Short mmCIF file of C-alpha atoms in Angstrom, two decimals:
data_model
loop_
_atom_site.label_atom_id
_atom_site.label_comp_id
_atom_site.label_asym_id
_atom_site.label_seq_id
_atom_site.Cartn_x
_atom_site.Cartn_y
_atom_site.Cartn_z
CA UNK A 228 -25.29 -6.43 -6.91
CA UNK A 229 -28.81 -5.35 -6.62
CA UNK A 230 -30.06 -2.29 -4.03
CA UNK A 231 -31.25 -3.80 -0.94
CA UNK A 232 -35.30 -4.73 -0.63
CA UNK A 233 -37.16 -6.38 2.17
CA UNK A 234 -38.55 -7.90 -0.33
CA UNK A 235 -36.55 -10.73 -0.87
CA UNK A 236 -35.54 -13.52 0.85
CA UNK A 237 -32.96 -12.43 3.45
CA UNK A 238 -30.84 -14.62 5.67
CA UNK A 239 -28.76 -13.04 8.57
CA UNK A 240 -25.79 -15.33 8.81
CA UNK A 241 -23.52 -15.46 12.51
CA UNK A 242 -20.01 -16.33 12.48
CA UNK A 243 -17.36 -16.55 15.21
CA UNK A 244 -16.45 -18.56 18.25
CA UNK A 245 -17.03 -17.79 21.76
CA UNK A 246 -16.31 -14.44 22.95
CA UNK A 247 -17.66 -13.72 19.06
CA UNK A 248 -20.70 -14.24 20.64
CA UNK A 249 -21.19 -10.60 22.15
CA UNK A 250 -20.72 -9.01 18.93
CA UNK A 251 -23.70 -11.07 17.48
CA UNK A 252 -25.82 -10.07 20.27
CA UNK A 253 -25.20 -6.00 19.40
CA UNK A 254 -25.69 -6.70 15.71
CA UNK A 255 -29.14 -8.88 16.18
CA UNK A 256 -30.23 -5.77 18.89
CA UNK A 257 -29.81 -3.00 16.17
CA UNK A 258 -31.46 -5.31 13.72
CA UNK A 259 -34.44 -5.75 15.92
CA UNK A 260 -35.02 -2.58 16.44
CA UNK A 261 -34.85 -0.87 13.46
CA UNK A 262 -37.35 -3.63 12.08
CA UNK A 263 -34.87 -5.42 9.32
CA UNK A 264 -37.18 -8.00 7.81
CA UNK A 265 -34.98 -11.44 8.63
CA UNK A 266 -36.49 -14.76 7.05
CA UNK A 267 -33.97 -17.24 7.55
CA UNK A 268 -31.70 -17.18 10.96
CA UNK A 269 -28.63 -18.94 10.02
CA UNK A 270 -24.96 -19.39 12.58
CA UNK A 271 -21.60 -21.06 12.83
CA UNK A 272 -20.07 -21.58 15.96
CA UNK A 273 -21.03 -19.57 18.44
CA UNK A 274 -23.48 -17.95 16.16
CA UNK A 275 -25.60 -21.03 15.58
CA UNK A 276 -26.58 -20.63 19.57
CA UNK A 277 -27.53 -16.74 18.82
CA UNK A 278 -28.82 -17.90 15.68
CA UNK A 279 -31.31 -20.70 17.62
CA UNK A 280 -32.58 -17.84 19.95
CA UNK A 281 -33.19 -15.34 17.66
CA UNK A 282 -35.56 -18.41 15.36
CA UNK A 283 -37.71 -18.40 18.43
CA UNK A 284 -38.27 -14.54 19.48
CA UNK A 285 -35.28 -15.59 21.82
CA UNK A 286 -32.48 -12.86 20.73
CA UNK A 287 -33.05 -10.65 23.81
CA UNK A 288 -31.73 -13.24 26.02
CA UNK A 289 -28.57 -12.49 24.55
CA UNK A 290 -28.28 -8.72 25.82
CA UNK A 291 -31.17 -7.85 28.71
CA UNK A 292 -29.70 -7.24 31.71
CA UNK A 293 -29.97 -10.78 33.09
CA UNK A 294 -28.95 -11.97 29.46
CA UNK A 295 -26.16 -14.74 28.43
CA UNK A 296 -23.49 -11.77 27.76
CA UNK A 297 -24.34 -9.79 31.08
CA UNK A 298 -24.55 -12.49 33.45
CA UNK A 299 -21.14 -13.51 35.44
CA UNK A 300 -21.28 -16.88 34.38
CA UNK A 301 -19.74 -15.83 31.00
CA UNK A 302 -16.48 -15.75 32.02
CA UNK A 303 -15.69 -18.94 33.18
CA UNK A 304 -16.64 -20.38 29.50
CA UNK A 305 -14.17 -22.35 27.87
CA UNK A 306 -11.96 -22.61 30.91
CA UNK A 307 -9.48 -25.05 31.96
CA UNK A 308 -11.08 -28.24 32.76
CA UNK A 309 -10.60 -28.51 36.78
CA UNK A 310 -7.90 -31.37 36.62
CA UNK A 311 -5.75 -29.62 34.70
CA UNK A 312 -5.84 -26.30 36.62
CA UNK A 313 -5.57 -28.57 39.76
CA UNK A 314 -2.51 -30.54 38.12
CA UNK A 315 -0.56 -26.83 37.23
CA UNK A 316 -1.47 -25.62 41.05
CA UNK A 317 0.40 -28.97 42.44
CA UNK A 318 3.09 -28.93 39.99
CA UNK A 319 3.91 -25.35 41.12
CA UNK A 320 3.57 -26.25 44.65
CA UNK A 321 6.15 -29.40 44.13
CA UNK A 322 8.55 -27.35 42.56
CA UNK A 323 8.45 -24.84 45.09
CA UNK A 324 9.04 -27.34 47.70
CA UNK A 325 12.12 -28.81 46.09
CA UNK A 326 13.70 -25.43 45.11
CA UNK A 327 13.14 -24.52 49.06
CA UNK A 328 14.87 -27.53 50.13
CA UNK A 329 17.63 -27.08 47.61
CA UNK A 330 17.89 -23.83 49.39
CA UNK A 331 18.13 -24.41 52.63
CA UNK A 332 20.53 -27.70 52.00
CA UNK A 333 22.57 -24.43 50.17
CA UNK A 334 22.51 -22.43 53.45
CA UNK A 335 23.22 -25.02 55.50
CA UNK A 336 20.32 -26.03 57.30
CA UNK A 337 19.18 -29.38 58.20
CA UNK A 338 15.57 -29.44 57.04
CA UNK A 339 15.73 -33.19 57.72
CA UNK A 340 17.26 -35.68 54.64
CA UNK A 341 13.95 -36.40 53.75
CA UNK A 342 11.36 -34.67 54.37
CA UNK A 343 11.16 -32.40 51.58
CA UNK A 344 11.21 -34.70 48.95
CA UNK A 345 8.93 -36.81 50.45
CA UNK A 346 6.56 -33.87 50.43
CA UNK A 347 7.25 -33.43 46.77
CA UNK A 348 6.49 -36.96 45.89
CA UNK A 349 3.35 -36.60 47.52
CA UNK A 350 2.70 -33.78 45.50
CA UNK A 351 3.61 -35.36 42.24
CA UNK A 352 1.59 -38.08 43.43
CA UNK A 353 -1.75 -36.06 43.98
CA UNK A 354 -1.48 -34.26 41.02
CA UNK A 355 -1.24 -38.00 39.11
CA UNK A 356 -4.09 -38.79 40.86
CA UNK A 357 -6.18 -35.69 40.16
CA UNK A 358 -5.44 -36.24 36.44
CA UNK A 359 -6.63 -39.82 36.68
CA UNK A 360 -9.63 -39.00 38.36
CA UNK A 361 -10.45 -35.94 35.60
CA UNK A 362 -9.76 -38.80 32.92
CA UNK A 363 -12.15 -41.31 34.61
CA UNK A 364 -15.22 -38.65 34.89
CA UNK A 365 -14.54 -37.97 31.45
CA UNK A 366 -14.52 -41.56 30.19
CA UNK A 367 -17.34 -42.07 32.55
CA UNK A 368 -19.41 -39.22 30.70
CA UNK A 369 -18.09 -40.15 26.75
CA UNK A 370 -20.51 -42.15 25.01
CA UNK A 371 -17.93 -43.95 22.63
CA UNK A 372 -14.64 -45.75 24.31
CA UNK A 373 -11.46 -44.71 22.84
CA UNK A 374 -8.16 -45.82 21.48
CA UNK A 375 -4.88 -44.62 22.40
CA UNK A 376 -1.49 -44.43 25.07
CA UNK A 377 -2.69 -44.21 28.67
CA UNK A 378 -1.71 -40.44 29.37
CA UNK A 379 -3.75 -39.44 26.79
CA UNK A 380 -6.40 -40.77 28.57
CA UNK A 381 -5.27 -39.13 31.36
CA UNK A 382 -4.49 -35.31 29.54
CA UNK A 383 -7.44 -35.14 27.68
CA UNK A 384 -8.24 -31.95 25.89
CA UNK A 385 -8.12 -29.36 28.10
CA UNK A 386 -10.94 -26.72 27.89
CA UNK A 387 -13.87 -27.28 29.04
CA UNK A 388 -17.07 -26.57 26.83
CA UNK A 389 -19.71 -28.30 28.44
CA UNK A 390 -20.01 -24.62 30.59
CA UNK A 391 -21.07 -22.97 27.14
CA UNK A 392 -23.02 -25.94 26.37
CA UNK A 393 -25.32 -25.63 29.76
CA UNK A 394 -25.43 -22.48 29.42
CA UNK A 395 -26.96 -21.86 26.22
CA UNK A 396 -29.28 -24.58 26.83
CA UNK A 397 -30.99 -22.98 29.88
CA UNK A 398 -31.14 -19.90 27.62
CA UNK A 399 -33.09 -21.84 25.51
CA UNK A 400 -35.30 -23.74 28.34
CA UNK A 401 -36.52 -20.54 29.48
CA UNK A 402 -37.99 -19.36 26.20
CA UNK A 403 -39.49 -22.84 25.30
CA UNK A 404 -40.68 -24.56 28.25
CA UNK A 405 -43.73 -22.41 29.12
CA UNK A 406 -45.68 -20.89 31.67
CA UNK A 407 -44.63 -23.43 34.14
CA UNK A 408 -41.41 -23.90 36.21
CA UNK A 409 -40.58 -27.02 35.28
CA UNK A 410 -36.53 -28.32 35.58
CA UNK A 411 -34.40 -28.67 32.22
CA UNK A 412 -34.77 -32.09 30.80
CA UNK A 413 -32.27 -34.08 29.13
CA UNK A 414 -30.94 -32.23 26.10
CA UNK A 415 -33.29 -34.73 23.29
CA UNK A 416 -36.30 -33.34 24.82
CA UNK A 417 -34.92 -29.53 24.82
CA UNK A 418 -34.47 -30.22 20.99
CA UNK A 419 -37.50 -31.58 20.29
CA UNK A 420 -39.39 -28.94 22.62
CA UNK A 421 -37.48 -26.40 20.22
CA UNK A 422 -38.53 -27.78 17.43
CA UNK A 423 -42.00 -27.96 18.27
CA UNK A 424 -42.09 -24.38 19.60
CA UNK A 425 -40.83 -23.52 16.00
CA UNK A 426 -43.41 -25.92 13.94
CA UNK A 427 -46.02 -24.20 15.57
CA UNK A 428 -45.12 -20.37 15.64
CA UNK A 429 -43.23 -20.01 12.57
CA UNK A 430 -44.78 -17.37 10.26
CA UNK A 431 -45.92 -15.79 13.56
CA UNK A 432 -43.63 -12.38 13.93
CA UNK A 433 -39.84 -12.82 15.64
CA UNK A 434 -40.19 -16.36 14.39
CA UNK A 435 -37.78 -17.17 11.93
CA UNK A 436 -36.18 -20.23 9.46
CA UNK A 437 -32.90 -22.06 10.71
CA UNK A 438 -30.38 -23.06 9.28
CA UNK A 439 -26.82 -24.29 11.63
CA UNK A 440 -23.73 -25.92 10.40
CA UNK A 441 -21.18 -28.31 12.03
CA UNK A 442 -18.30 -30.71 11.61
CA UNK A 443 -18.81 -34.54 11.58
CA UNK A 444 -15.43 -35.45 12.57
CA UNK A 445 -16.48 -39.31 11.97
CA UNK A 446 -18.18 -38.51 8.29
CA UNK A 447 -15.42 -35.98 7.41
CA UNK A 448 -17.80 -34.28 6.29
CA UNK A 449 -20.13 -30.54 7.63
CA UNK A 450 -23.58 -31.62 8.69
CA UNK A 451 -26.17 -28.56 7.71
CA UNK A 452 -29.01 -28.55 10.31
CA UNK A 453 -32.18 -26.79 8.84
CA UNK A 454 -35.39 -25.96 9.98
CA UNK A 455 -37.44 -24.38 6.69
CA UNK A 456 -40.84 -24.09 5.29
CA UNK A 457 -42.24 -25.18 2.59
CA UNK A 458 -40.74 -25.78 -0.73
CA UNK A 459 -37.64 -24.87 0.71
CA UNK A 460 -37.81 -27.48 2.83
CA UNK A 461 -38.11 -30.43 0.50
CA UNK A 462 -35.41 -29.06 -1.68
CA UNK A 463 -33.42 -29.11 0.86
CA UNK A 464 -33.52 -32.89 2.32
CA UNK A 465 -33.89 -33.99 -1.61
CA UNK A 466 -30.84 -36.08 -3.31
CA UNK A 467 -28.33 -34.72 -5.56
CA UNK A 468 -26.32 -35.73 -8.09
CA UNK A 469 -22.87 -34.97 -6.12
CA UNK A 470 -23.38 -37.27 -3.11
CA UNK A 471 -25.62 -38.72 -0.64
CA UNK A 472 -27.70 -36.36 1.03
CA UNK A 473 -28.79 -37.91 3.87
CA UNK A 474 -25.46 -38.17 5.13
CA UNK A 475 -24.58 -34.58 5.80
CA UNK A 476 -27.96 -32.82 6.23
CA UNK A 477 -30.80 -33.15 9.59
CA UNK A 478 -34.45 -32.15 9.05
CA UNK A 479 -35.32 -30.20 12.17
CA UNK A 480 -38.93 -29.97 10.99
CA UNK A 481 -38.64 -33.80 10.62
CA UNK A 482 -37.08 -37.02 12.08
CA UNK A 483 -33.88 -34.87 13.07
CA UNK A 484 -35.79 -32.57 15.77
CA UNK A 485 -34.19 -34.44 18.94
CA UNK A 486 -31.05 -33.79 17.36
CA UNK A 487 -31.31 -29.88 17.40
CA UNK A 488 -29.33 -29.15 20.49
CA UNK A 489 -26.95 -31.97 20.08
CA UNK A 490 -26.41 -29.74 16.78
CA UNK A 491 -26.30 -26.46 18.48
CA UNK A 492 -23.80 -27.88 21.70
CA UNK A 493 -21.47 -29.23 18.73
CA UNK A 494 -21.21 -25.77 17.38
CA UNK A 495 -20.29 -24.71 20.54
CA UNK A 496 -16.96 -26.75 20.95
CA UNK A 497 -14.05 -25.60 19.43
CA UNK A 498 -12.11 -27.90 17.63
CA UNK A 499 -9.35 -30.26 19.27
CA UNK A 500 -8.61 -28.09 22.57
CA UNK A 501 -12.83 -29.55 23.61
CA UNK A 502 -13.76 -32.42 23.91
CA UNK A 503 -15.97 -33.05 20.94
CA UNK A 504 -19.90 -33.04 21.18
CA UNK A 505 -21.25 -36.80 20.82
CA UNK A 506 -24.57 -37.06 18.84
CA UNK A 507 -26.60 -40.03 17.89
CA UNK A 508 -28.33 -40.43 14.99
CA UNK A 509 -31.85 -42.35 14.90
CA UNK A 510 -31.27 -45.79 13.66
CA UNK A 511 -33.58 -45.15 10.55
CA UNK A 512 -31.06 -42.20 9.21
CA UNK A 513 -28.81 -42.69 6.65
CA UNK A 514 -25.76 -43.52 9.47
CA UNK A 515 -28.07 -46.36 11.43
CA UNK A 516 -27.67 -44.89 15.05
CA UNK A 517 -24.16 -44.46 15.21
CA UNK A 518 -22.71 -41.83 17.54
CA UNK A 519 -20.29 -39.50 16.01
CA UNK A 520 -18.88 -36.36 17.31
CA UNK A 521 -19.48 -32.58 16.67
CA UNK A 522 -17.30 -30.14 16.74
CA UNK A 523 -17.17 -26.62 15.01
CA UNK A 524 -15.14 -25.39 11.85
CA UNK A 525 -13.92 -21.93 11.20
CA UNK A 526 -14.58 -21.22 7.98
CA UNK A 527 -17.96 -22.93 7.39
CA UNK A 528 -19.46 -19.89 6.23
CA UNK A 529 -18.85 -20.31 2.81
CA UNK A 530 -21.05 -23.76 2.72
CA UNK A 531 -23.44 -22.09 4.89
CA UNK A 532 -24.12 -19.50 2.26
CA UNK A 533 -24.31 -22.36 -0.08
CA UNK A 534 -26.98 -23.84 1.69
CA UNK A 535 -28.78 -20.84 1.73
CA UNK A 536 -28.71 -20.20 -1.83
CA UNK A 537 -30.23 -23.39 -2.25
CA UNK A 538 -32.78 -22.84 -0.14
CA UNK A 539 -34.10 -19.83 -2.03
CA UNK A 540 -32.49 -17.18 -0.15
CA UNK A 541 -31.25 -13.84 -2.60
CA UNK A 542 -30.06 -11.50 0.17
CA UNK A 543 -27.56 -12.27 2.84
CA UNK A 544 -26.55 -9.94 5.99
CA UNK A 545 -23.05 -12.16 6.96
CA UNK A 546 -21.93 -10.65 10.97
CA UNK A 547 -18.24 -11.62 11.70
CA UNK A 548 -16.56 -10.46 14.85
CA UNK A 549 -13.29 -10.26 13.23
CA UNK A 550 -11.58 -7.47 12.55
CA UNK A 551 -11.30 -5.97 8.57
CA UNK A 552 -7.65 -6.65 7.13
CA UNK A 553 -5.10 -4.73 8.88
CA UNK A 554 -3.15 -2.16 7.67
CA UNK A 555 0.74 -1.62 8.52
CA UNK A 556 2.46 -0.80 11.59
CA UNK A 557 -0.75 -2.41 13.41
CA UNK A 558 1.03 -5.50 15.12
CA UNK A 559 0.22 -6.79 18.80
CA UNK A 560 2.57 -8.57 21.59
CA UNK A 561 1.60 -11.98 20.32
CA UNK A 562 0.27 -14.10 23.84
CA UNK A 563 1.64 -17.65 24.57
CA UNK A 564 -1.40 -19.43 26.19
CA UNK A 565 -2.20 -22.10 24.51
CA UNK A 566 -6.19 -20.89 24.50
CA UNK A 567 -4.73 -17.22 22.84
CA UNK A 568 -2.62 -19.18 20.19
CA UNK A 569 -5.70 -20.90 19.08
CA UNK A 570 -7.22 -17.89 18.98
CA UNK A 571 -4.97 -15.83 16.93
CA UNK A 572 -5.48 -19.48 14.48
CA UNK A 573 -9.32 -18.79 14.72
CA UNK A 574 -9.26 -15.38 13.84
CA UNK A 575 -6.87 -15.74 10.59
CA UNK A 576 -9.14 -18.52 9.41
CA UNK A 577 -11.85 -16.55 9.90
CA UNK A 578 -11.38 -13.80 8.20
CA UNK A 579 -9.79 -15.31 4.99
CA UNK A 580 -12.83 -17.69 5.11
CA UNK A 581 -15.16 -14.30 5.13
CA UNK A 582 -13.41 -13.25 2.26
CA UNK A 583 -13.96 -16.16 0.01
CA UNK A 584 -17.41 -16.25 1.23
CA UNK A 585 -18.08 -13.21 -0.01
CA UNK A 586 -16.37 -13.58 -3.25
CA UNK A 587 -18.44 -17.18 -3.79
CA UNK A 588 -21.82 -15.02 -2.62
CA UNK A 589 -21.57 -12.11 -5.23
CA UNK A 590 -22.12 -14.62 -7.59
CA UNK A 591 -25.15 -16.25 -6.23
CA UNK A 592 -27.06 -13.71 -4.43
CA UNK A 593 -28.46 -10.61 -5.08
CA UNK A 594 -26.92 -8.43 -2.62
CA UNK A 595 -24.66 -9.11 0.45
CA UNK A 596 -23.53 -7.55 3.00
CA UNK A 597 -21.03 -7.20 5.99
CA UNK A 598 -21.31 -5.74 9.17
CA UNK A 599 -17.81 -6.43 11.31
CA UNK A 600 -16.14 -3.86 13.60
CA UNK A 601 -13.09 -2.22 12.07
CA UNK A 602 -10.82 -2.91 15.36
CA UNK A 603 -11.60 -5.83 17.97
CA UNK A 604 -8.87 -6.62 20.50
CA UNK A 605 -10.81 -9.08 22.26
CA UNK A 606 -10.62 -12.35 20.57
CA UNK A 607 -12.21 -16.23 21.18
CA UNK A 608 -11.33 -17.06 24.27
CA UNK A 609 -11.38 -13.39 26.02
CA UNK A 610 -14.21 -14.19 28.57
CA UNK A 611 -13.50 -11.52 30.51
CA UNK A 612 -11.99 -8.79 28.33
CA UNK A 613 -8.87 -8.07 26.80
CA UNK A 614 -5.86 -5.08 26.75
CA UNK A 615 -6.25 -3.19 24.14
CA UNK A 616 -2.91 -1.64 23.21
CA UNK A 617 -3.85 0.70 20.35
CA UNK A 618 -5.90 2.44 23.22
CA UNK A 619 -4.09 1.86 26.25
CA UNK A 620 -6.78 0.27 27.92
CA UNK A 621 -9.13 -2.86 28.32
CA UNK A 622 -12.19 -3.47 26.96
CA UNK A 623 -14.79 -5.58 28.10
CA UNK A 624 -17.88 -7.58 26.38
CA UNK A 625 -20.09 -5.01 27.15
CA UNK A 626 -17.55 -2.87 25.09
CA UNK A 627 -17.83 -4.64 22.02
CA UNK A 628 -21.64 -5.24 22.52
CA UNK A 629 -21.91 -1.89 22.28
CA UNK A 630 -19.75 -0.85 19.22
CA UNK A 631 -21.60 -3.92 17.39
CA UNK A 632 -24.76 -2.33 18.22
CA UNK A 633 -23.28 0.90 16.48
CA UNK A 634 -21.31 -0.94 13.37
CA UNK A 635 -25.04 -2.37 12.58
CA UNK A 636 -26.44 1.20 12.34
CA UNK A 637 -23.19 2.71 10.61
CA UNK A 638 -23.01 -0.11 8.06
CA UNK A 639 -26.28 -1.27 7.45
CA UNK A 640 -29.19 0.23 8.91
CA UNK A 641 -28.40 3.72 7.80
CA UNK A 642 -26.61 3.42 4.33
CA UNK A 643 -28.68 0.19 2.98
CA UNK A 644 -31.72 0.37 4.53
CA UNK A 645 -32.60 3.90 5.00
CA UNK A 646 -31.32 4.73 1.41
CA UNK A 647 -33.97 1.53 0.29
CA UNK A 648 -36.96 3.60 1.89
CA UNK A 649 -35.81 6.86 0.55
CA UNK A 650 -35.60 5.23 -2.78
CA UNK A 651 -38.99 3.33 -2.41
CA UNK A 652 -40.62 6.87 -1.24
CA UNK A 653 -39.14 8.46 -4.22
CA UNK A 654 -40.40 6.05 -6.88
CA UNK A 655 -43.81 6.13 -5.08
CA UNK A 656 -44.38 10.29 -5.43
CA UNK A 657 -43.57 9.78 -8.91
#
C-alpha cells in the first residue's frame, strides 16, 4: 500500500442501509471540513442518496439543522405500511373482544348470545377490508401487474419505502431547482435536472464524479449508475469481453440521465420487506423500455470498488456504519421484529462483504482505507434510536452523527492525512 496523496484519484465510497445513513453524514462533515480532496462520490444503499448530494455541493443537507438526519420526519422511514399497522390494531381489538366475552360468559353474565361475536366479525371483517384496500392502492400505484395467490396480493411487503424515497428527493429538489420556488416535478425530470446541474458544474469546487450501484431483480444482475468525465467516461460505457455492457451499466452524463433518481429511490429499498423500485428503461437501451425493478444489495461494495478501479480511481476512502468484528463476551438480547431480524441479516452481510472488499481492493488500488465506528448499537431500521446495553443507555442519530464525525478525524484525517502533509513539508525543506 502506498502513503496517502491528494494526488491521486480518490473515491469516497458509502455503504449501509437506512439508519446507516447518519453515520455517512458525520463522516462526509469531517471530510469537508478538513478539505480531503474527493474526485469521485460513489454509495450503496443508503449511501448512494448521501453519495448524490454530496456530487452536487449537496452534503450539508444531510446534517444542518433543518437537514435529512435532524428533521422529525426521519423516524417514520421504513415504517409499517398503514394497512398493516391498521390490520395488527383490529386484530388486537377482535381478540380482545372475544377474550372479554369468554369472560364474562365465565362469570356468568349475560352479555347477550351474540353480540360479542358479532362485534368480532365485524372486526375481522374491517381489518379484511383495510388489507384489500392497502393491496388495491398498491396495485393501483405498481407499474407492472403481478402473478400470484390472492392474499399475497393482499399482504404485500410490509415496509414502506416510498417515505425515504420522497424524502431524499425533496433533498435533492432544493439544491437543484434554483432560485425559484417552483413544486417537485415528477421524479424523470428531478433526474434529468440532476444531471444537468452536474454536466454543467462539474470541475467547479464541491462538485464531484458519481458513481451508484443497484440490483436488477429482472436482469439478475447489479446495474452501476455513473456520472464521469472524460476518458473515464467512455471506458466506462465501452464493451467487454465478459458480457454485454449495456445491460448492467446507465450513462448519467448520457441517454440514462432521467433514470438517475429512479437509480437513487432503488437504492433506497431494502430488499424483499419493500416493495421494489420500478424503473423504465428508454426503448433505445439495450432492454427496449422494459420496466424492471430496483432494489438494493448488501454487499455491493465489492463491485462498486470494481467499478471504480476501472474508472481510473487509485485511492479509495470505503465508510461502513457497521461495527469492526466483535470480540468475546460482547453478545446482545437478540430482537424479534421482523424489521430488527432483517437487520441483524444486513449487518452480518455487511460487514463480511467489507472485508472481502477490502481484501479484493489491496490488490487494485494504491491505498485504502476504512473509517467505521468501533461500537454501533443502532442498526438499519433504528429510526429513532436504539438501547444500548454495553452503556446502559440509548443513543440517538444525533449520537452516532457525532461519533462518525470523530471516527473520521481519529482514523483518517489525523493519522493519513496530517502525516501526508508532514511528510510532503519534510521532503520540501530538504
Amino acid at each position: 500500500m502506498q502513503p496517502y496523496s491528494p494526488e491521486r484519484r480518490t473515491a469516497v465510497v458509502l455503504c449501509g442501509t437506512g439508519a446507516h445513513g447518519a453515520y455517512h453524514a458525520g463522516v462526509l462533515r469531517a471530510l469537508q471540513e478538513a478539505g480531503v480532496k474527493i474526485d469521485v462520490m460513489a454509495g450503496q444503499g443508503v449511501g448512494a442518496a448521501a453519495a448524490a448530494l454530496a456530487a452536487i455541493d449537496g452534503a450539508s443537507r444531510l446534517w444542518e439543522e433543518q437537514g435529512v438526519w435532524r428533521s422529525g420526519e426521519v423516524r417514520s422511514l421504513y415504517s409499517w405500511k398503514w394497512p398493516v399497522r391498521a390490520a395488527a390494531w383490529l386484530a388486537c381489538a377482535a381478540a380482545a373482544v372475544v377474550a372479554l366475552s369468554a369472560l364474562l360468559t365465565a362469570a356468568g353474565v349475560d352479555a347477550g348470545a351474540l353480540r360479542w361475536p358479532l362485534v368480532a366479525f365485524g372486526l375481522i371483517a374491517a381489518m379484511t377490508m383495510v388489507l384489500g384496500v392497502g393491496a388495491l392502492a398498491g396495485g393501483r400505484a405498481a407499474r407492472r401487474r403481478g402473478d400470484g395467490a390472492w392474499w399475497w396480493r393482499v399482504l404485500g411487503a410490509p415496509i414502506d419505502a416510498e417515505r425515504a424515497r420522497s424524502m431524499f428527493a425533496g433533498a435533492l429538489w432544493v439544491l437543484i431547482r434554483g432560485g425559484g420556488q417552483a413544486a417537485r416535478p415528477d421524479r424523470p425530470l428531478i433526474g434529468r435536472r440532476y444531471a444537468d446541474v452536474l454536466s454543467e458544474n462539474l470541475g467547479q469546487p464541491g462538485f464531484r464524479e458519481l458513481m451508484l450501484i443497484v440490483s436488477d431483480l429482472d436482469a439478475r444482475r447489479d446495474v452501476v449508475a455513473g456520472f464521469l468525465r472524460e476518458p473515464y467516461r467512455q471506458a466506462f460505457v465501452a464493451p467487454r469481453a465478459d458480457g454485454e455492457r449495456r445491460s448492467e451499466v446507465i450513462d448519467l452524463a448520457g441517454t440514462g440521465r432521467d433514470l438517475a433518481f429512479d437509480v437513487i429511490a432503488g437504492a433506497l429499498t431494502p430488499p424483499v420487506v419493500c416493495d421494489p423500485q420500478p424503473i423504465t428503461y428508454g426503448v433505445d437501451s439495450y432492454w427496449r423500455g422494459e420496466t424492471h425493478r430496483l432494489c438494493d444489495r448488501t454487499g455491493a461494495c465489492s463491485r462498486l470498488l470494481e467499478e471504480l478501479a476501472a474508472a481510473g480511481v487509485s485511492q479509495a476512502i470505503l465508510v461502513s456504519a457497521v461495527a469492526a468484528a466483535r470480540a468475546p463476551h460482547r453478545l446482545t438480547v437478540p430482537r424479534l421484529e421482523l424489521r430488527y431480524r432483517l437487520s441483524d441479516a444486513l449487518a452480518a452481510a455487511e460487514a463480511a462483504a467489507v472485508r472481502d472488499a477490502l481484501e479484493l481492493a489491496r490488490l487494485r488500488f494504491d491505498s485504502v482505507y476504512v473509517i467505521c465506528p468501533s461500537h454501533n448499537p443502532i442498526g438499519a431500521f433504528d429510526l429513532e434510536g436504539a438501547y444500548d446495553e454495553a452503556s446502559d443507555r440509548r443513543q440517538t442519530l444525533l449520537e452516532l452523527m457525532t461519533r462518525a464525525y470523530e471516527d473520521a478525524y481519529h482514523q483518517f484525517i489525523e493519522p493519513v492525512v496530517g502525516a501526508s502533509g508532514e511528510q510532503l513539508a519534510q521532503m520540501e525543506s530538504r
